Coordinates of C-alpha atoms in Angstrom, one line a residue:
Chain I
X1 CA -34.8 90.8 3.6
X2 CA -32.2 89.7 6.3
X3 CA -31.8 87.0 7.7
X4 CA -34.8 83.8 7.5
X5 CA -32.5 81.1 9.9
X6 CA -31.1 81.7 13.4
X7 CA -27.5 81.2 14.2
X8 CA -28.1 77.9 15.6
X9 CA -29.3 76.6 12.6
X10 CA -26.3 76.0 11.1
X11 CA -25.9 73.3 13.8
X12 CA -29.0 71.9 13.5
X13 CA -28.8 72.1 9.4
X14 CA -25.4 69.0 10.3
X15 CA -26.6 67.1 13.4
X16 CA -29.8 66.8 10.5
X17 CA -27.1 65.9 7.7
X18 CA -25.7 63.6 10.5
X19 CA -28.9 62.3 11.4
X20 CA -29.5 61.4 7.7
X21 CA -26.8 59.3 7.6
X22 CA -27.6 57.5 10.9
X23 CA -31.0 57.2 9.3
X24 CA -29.6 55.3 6.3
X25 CA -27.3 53.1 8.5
X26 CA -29.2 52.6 12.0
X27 CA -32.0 50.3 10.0
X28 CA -29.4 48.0 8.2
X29 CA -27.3 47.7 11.8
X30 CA -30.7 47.0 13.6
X31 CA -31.8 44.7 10.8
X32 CA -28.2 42.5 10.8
X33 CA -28.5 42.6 14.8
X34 CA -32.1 41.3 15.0
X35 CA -31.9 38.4 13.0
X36 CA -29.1 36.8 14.7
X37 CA -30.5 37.5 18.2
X38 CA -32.1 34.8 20.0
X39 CA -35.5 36.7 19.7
X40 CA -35.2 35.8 15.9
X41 CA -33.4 32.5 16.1
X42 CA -35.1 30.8 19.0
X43 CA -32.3 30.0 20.2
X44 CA -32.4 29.3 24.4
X45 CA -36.3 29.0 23.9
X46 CA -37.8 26.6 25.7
X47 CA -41.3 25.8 24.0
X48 CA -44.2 24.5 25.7
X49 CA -44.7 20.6 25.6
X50 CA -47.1 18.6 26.6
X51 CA -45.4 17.0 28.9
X52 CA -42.3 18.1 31.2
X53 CA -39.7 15.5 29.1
X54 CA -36.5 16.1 30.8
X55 CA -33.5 14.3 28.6
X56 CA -31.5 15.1 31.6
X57 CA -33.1 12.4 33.3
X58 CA -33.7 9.9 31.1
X59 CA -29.9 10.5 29.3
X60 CA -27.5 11.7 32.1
X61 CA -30.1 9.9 35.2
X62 CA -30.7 6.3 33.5
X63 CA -28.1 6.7 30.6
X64 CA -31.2 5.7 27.7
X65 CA -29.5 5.5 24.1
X66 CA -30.1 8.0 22.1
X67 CA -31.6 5.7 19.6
X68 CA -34.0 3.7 22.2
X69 CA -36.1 6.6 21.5
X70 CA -35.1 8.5 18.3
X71 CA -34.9 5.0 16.4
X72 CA -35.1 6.3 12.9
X73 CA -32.0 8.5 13.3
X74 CA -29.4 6.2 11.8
X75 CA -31.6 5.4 8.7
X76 CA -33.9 8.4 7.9
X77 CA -33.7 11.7 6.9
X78 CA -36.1 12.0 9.9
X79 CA -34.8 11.5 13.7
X80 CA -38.5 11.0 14.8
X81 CA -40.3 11.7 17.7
X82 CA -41.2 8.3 19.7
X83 CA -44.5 7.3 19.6
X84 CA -46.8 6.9 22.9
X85 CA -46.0 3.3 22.8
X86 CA -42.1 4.0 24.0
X87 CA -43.1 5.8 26.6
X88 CA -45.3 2.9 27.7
X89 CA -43.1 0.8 27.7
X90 CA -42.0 1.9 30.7
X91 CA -44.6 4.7 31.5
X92 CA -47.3 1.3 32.0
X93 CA -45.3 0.2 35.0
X94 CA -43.5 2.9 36.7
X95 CA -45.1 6.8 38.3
X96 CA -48.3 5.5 36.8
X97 CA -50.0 7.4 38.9
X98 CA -48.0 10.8 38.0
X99 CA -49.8 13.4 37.4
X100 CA -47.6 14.9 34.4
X101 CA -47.9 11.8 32.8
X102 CA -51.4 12.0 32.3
X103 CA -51.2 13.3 28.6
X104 CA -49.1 9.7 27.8
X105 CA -51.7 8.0 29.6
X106 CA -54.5 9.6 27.9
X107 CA -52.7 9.2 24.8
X108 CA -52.3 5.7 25.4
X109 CA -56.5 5.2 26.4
X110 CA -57.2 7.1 22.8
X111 CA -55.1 6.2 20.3
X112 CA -54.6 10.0 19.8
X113 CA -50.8 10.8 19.5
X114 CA -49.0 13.7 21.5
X115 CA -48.6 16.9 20.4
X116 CA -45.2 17.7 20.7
X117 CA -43.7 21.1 19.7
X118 CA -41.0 21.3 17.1
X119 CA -37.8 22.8 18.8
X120 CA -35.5 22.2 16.0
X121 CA -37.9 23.6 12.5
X122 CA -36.1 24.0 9.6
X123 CA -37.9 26.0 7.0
X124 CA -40.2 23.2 4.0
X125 CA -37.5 23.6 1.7
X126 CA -34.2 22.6 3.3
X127 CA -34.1 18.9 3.2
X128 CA -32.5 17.7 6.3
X129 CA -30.8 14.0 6.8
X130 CA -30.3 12.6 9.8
X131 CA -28.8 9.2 8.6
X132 CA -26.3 10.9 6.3
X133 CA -24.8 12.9 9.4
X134 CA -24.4 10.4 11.7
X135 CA -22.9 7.9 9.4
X136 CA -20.4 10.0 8.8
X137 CA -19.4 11.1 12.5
X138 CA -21.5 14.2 13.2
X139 CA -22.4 14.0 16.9
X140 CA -25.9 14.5 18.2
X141 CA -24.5 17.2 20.5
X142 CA -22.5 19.0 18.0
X143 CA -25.9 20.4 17.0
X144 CA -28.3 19.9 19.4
X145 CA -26.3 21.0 22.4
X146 CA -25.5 19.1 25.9
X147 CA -29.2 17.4 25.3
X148 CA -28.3 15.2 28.2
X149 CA -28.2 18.0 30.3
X150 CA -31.6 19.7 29.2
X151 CA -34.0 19.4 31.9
X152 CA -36.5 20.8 28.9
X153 CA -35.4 20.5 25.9
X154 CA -34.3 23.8 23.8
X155 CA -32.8 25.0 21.0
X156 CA -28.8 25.2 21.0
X157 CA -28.1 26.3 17.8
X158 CA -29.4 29.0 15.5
X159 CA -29.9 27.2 12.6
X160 CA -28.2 29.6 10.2
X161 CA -27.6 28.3 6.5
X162 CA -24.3 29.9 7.2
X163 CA -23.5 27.9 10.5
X164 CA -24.7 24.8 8.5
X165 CA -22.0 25.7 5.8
X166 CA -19.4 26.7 8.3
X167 CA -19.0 22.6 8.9
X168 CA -19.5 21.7 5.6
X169 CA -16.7 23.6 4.2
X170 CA -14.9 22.1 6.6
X171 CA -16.1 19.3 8.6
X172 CA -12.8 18.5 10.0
X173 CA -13.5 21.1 13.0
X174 CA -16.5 18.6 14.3
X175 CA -16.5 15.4 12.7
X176 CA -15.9 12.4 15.6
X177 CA -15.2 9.0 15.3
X178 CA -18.3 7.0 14.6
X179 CA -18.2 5.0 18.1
X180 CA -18.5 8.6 19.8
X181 CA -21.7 9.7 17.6
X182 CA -24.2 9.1 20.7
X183 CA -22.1 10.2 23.6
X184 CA -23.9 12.5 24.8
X185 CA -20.7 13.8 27.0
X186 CA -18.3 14.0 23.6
X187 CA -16.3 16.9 24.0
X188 CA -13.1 17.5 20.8
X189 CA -10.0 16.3 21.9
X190 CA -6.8 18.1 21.6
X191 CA -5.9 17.4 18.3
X192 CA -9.5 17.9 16.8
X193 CA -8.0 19.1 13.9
X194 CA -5.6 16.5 13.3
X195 CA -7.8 13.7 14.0
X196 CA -11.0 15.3 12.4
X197 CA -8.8 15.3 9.0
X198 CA -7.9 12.0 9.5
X199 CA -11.6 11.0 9.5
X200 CA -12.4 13.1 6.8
X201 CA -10.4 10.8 4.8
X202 CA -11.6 7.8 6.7
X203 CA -14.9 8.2 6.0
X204 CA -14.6 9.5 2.6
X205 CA -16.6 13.2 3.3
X206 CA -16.3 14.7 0.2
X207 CA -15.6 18.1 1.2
X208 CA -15.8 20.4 -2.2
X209 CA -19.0 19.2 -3.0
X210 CA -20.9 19.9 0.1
X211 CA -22.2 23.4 -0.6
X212 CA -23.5 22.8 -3.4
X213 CA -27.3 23.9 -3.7
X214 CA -28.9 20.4 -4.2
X215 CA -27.5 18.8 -1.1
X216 CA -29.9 20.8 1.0
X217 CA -32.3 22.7 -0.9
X218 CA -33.5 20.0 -3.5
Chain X
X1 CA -14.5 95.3 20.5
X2 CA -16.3 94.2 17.6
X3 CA -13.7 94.2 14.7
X4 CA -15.1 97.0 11.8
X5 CA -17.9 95.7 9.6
X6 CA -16.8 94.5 6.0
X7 CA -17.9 96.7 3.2
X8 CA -19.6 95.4 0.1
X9 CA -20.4 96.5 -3.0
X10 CA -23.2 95.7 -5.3
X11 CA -23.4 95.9 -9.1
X12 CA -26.1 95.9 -11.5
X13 CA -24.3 93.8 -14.4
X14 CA -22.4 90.7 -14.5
X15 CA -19.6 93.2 -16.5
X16 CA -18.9 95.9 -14.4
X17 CA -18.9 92.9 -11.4
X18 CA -15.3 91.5 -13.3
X19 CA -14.4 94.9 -13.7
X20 CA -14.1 95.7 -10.0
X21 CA -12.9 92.2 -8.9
X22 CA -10.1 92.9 -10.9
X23 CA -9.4 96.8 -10.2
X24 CA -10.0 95.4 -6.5
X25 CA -7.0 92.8 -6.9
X26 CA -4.9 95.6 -8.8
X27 CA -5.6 97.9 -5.7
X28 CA -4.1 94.5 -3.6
X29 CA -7.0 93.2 -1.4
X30 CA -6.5 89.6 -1.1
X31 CA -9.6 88.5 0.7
X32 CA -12.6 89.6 -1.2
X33 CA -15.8 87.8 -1.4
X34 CA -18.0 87.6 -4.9
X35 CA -21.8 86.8 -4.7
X36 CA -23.3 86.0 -7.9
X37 CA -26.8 84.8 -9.1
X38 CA -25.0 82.6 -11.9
X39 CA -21.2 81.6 -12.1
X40 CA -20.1 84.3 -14.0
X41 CA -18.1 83.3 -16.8
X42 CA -13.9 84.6 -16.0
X43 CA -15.3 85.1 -12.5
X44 CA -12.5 82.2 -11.2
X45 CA -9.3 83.6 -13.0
X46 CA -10.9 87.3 -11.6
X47 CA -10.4 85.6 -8.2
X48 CA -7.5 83.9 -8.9
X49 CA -9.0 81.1 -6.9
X50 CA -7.1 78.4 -6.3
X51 CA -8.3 75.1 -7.9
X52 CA -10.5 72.8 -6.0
X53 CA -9.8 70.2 -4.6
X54 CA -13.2 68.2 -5.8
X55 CA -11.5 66.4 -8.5
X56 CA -9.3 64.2 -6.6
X57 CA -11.7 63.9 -3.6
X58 CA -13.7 62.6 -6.6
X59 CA -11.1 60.7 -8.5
X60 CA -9.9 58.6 -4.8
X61 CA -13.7 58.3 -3.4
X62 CA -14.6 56.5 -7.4
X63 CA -11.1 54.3 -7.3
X64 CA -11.8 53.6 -3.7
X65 CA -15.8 52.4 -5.0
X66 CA -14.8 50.9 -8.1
X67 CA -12.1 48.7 -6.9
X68 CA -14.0 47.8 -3.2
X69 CA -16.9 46.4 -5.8
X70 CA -14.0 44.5 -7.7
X71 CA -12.7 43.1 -5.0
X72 CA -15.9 42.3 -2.9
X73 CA -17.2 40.7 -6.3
X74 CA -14.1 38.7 -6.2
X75 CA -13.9 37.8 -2.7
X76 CA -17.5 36.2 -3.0
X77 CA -17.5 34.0 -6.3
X78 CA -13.7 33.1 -6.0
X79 CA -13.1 32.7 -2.4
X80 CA -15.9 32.8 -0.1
X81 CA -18.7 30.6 -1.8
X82 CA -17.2 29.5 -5.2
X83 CA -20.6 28.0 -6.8
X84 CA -20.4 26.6 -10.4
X85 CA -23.0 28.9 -12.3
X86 CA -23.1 28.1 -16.0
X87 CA -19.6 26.4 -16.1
X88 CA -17.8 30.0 -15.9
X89 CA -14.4 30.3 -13.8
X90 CA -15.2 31.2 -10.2
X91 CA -12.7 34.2 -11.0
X92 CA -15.2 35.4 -13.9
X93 CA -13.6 39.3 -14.1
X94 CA -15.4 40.1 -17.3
X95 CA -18.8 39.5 -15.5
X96 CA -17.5 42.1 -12.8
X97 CA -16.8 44.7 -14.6
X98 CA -20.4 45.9 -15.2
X99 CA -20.9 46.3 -11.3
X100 CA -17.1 47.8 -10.9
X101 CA -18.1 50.7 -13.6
X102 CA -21.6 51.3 -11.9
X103 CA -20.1 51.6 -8.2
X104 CA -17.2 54.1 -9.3
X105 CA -20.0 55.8 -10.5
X106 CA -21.3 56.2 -7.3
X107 CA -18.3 56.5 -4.7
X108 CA -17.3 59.5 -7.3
X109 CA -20.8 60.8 -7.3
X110 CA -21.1 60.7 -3.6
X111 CA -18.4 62.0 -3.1
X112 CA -18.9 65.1 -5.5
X113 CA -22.2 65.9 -3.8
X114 CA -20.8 65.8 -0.1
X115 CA -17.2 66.8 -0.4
X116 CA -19.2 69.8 -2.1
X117 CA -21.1 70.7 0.7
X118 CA -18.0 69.6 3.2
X119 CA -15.1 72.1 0.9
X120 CA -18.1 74.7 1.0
X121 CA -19.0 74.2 4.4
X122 CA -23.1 73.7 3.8
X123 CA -25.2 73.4 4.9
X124 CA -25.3 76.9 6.3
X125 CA -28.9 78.5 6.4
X126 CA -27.4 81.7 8.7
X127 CA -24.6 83.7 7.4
X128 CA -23.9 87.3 8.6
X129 CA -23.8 88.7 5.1
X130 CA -27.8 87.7 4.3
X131 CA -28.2 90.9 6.9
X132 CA -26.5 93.1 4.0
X133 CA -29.1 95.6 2.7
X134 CA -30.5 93.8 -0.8
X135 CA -28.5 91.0 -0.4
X136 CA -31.2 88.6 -1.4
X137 CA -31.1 89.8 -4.4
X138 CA -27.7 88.2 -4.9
X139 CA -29.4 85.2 -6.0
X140 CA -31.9 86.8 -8.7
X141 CA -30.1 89.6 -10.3
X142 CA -27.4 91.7 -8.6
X143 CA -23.5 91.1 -8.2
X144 CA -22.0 91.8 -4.7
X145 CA -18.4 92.3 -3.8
X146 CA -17.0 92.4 -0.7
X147 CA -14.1 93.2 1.3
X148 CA -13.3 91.9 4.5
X149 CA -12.4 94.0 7.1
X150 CA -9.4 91.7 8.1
X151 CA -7.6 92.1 4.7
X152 CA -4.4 93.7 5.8
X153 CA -5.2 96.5 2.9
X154 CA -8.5 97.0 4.7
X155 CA -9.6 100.3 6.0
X156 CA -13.0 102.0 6.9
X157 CA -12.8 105.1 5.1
X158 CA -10.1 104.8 2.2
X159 CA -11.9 101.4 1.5
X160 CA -15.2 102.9 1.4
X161 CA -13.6 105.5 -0.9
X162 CA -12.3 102.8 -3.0
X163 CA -15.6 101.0 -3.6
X164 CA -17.4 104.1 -4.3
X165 CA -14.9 104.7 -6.9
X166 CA -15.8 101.4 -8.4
X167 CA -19.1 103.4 -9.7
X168 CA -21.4 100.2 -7.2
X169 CA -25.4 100.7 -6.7
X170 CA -24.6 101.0 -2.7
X171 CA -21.8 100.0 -0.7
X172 CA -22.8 98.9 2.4
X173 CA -21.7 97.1 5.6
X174 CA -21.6 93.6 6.6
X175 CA -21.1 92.8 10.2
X176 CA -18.3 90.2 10.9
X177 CA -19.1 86.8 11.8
X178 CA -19.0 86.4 15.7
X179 CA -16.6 84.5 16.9

């Protein structure tokens, strides 16, 4: 009958056995890759707005509070997006003749509010709180990035549960005195460690029973 | 110069087949080949193979899978998330024991089927001896012997003699492997 394969198919016959196994592997390696990319997390993106809101300039350029705008933050679950009406109180007297202010303007004239897009969007069923965090020393920048130096605002952090957990297993590596929370140029000192213990204590964060399912996903 | 063509043998019955294996080791040829349809009952002490190796590629591959699921197991409900499910200790080992069993199943298993292939060197769809005259019949219903030409014993015409004496259906010749 003689032979049915050429010589070279023996090679073929592994490099296929090999191929199998990339073929098994390559998906997982691709799959584990993807979703912490920034194409999956959003981090870096920069979503359209209605209007050109630069934090630098009204954070690092006029030094605005955090909380002039975001009033909610130190109270609520919810940060909050000002309404038209903080803009204006400005906006009514100063580049009101600025073209990319026309959306406020016309918000103002309406009654209809801006429609801001979401650059932080936690999935329905994790139940984010504000207050709770900065309370408790958690810095706006320790999660949102240098927002002060955002000229559009985008997305610094991935949002991972297991970046969330990473702090609340040990909060120690980013907790910062409470009269630091809104210092939007913050940076850990030396002895972050040290110190971030200390205020662990100080502020009674109670450590083991942060990971717990219900303090998130209630 | 291509080296002389092994000679092999071909027998009708799975008898007369463990018959001349073992007048072919009395006659001191060392490297002889058997092709069989079926493993032959005997056909290993015939051969005086040595024993495989399989087991404990088996026996470290399902240690090596039993005790990684152990320890990953572990590693996740005592150290790396401890969660209180049901009020059991974090280091619940009795609860691990099912997934330990099932994965040195599996690192055994796997490592049967492809340290199989890798001891035998499959997959290997050309071989020099499938040119032999009737060899496909090797895996319905005839017995092949062969002796390779680079036995030390080996020699074209008292070996032919030898095989013939062995009362075969044919003896014929099997061209070295290239290379």
């Amino acid at each position: 009958m003689g032979q049915i394969f050429r010589p070279r198919a023996n090679s073929f016959a592994r490099i296929a056995l090999l191929g199998l196994a990339l073929l098994i592997v390559l998906p997982f390696c691709i799959g584990f890759a993807l979703v912490r990319s920034p194409y999956l997390t959003g981090v870096d993106d920069v979503p359209h707005q209605p209007v050109p809101f630069s934090h630098q300039h009204h954070v690092s350029g006029l030094g605005i509070d955090c909380r002039y705008c975001h009033t909610s933050v130190e109270h609520a679950a919810f940060a909050g997006i000002p309404p038209t009406e903080t803009c204006m109180t400005c906006h009514s007297q100063i580049w009101t003749d600025a073209a990319v202010l026309e959306p406020v303007r016309k918000s103002w004239r309406t009654g209809q509010p801006l429609r801001w897009t979401r650059v932080y969007d936690l999935p329905d069923f994790v139940y984010f709180n504000h207050g709770i965090h900065v309370s408790h020393g958690i810095g706006c920048t320790t999660c949102h990035g240098p927002v002060g130096r955002m000229p559009l605002t985008r997305q610094a952090t991935p949002l991972f549960m297991s970046w969330c957990l990473d702090c609340h297993r040990a909060p120690e590596k980013y907790v910062r005195p409470r009269e630091h929370v809104f210092d939007p140029d913050w940076t850990p000192p030396q002895n972050q460690f040290a110190q971030g213990r200390q205020l662990v204590h100080e502020y009674q964060i109670r450590v083991g029973q942060l990971i717990h399912c219900s303090v998130c996903h209630r | 110069m291509s080296p002389n063509p092994s000679l092999l043998a071909e027998f009708g019955t799975a008898g007369q087949f463990l018959d001349a294996i073992g007048r072919t080791r009395a006659a001191g040829y060392r490297r002889i080949g058997a092709y069989a349809p079926f493993a032959v009952p005997g056909l290993d002490e015939a051969l005086d193979l040595p024993a495989s190796r399989l087991p404990q590629w088996m026996l470290i591959f399902g240690i090596f899978g039993g005790a990684s699921a152990f320890l990953l197991q572990a590693y996740l409900a005592a150290v790396d998330f401890p969660l209180n499910a049901g009020g059991r200790p974090y280091f619940s080992w009795p609860s691990f024991t099912l997934v330990t069993f099932e994965f040195t199943v599996l690192g055994a298993a796997l490592a049967g089927f492809f340290g199989m292939l890798a001891l035998n060197g499959l997959p290997r769809p050309y071989h020099p001896i499938f040119d032999a005259t009737n060899f496909d019949r090797a895996s319905q219903d005839r017995f092949f012997l062969m002796i390779d030409s680079d036995d030390p014993e080996f020699d074209p015409y008292s070996t032919r003699r030898f095989l013939d004496s062995l009362n075969p259906i044919a003896v014929t010749e099997v061209n070295r492997e290239a290379g």
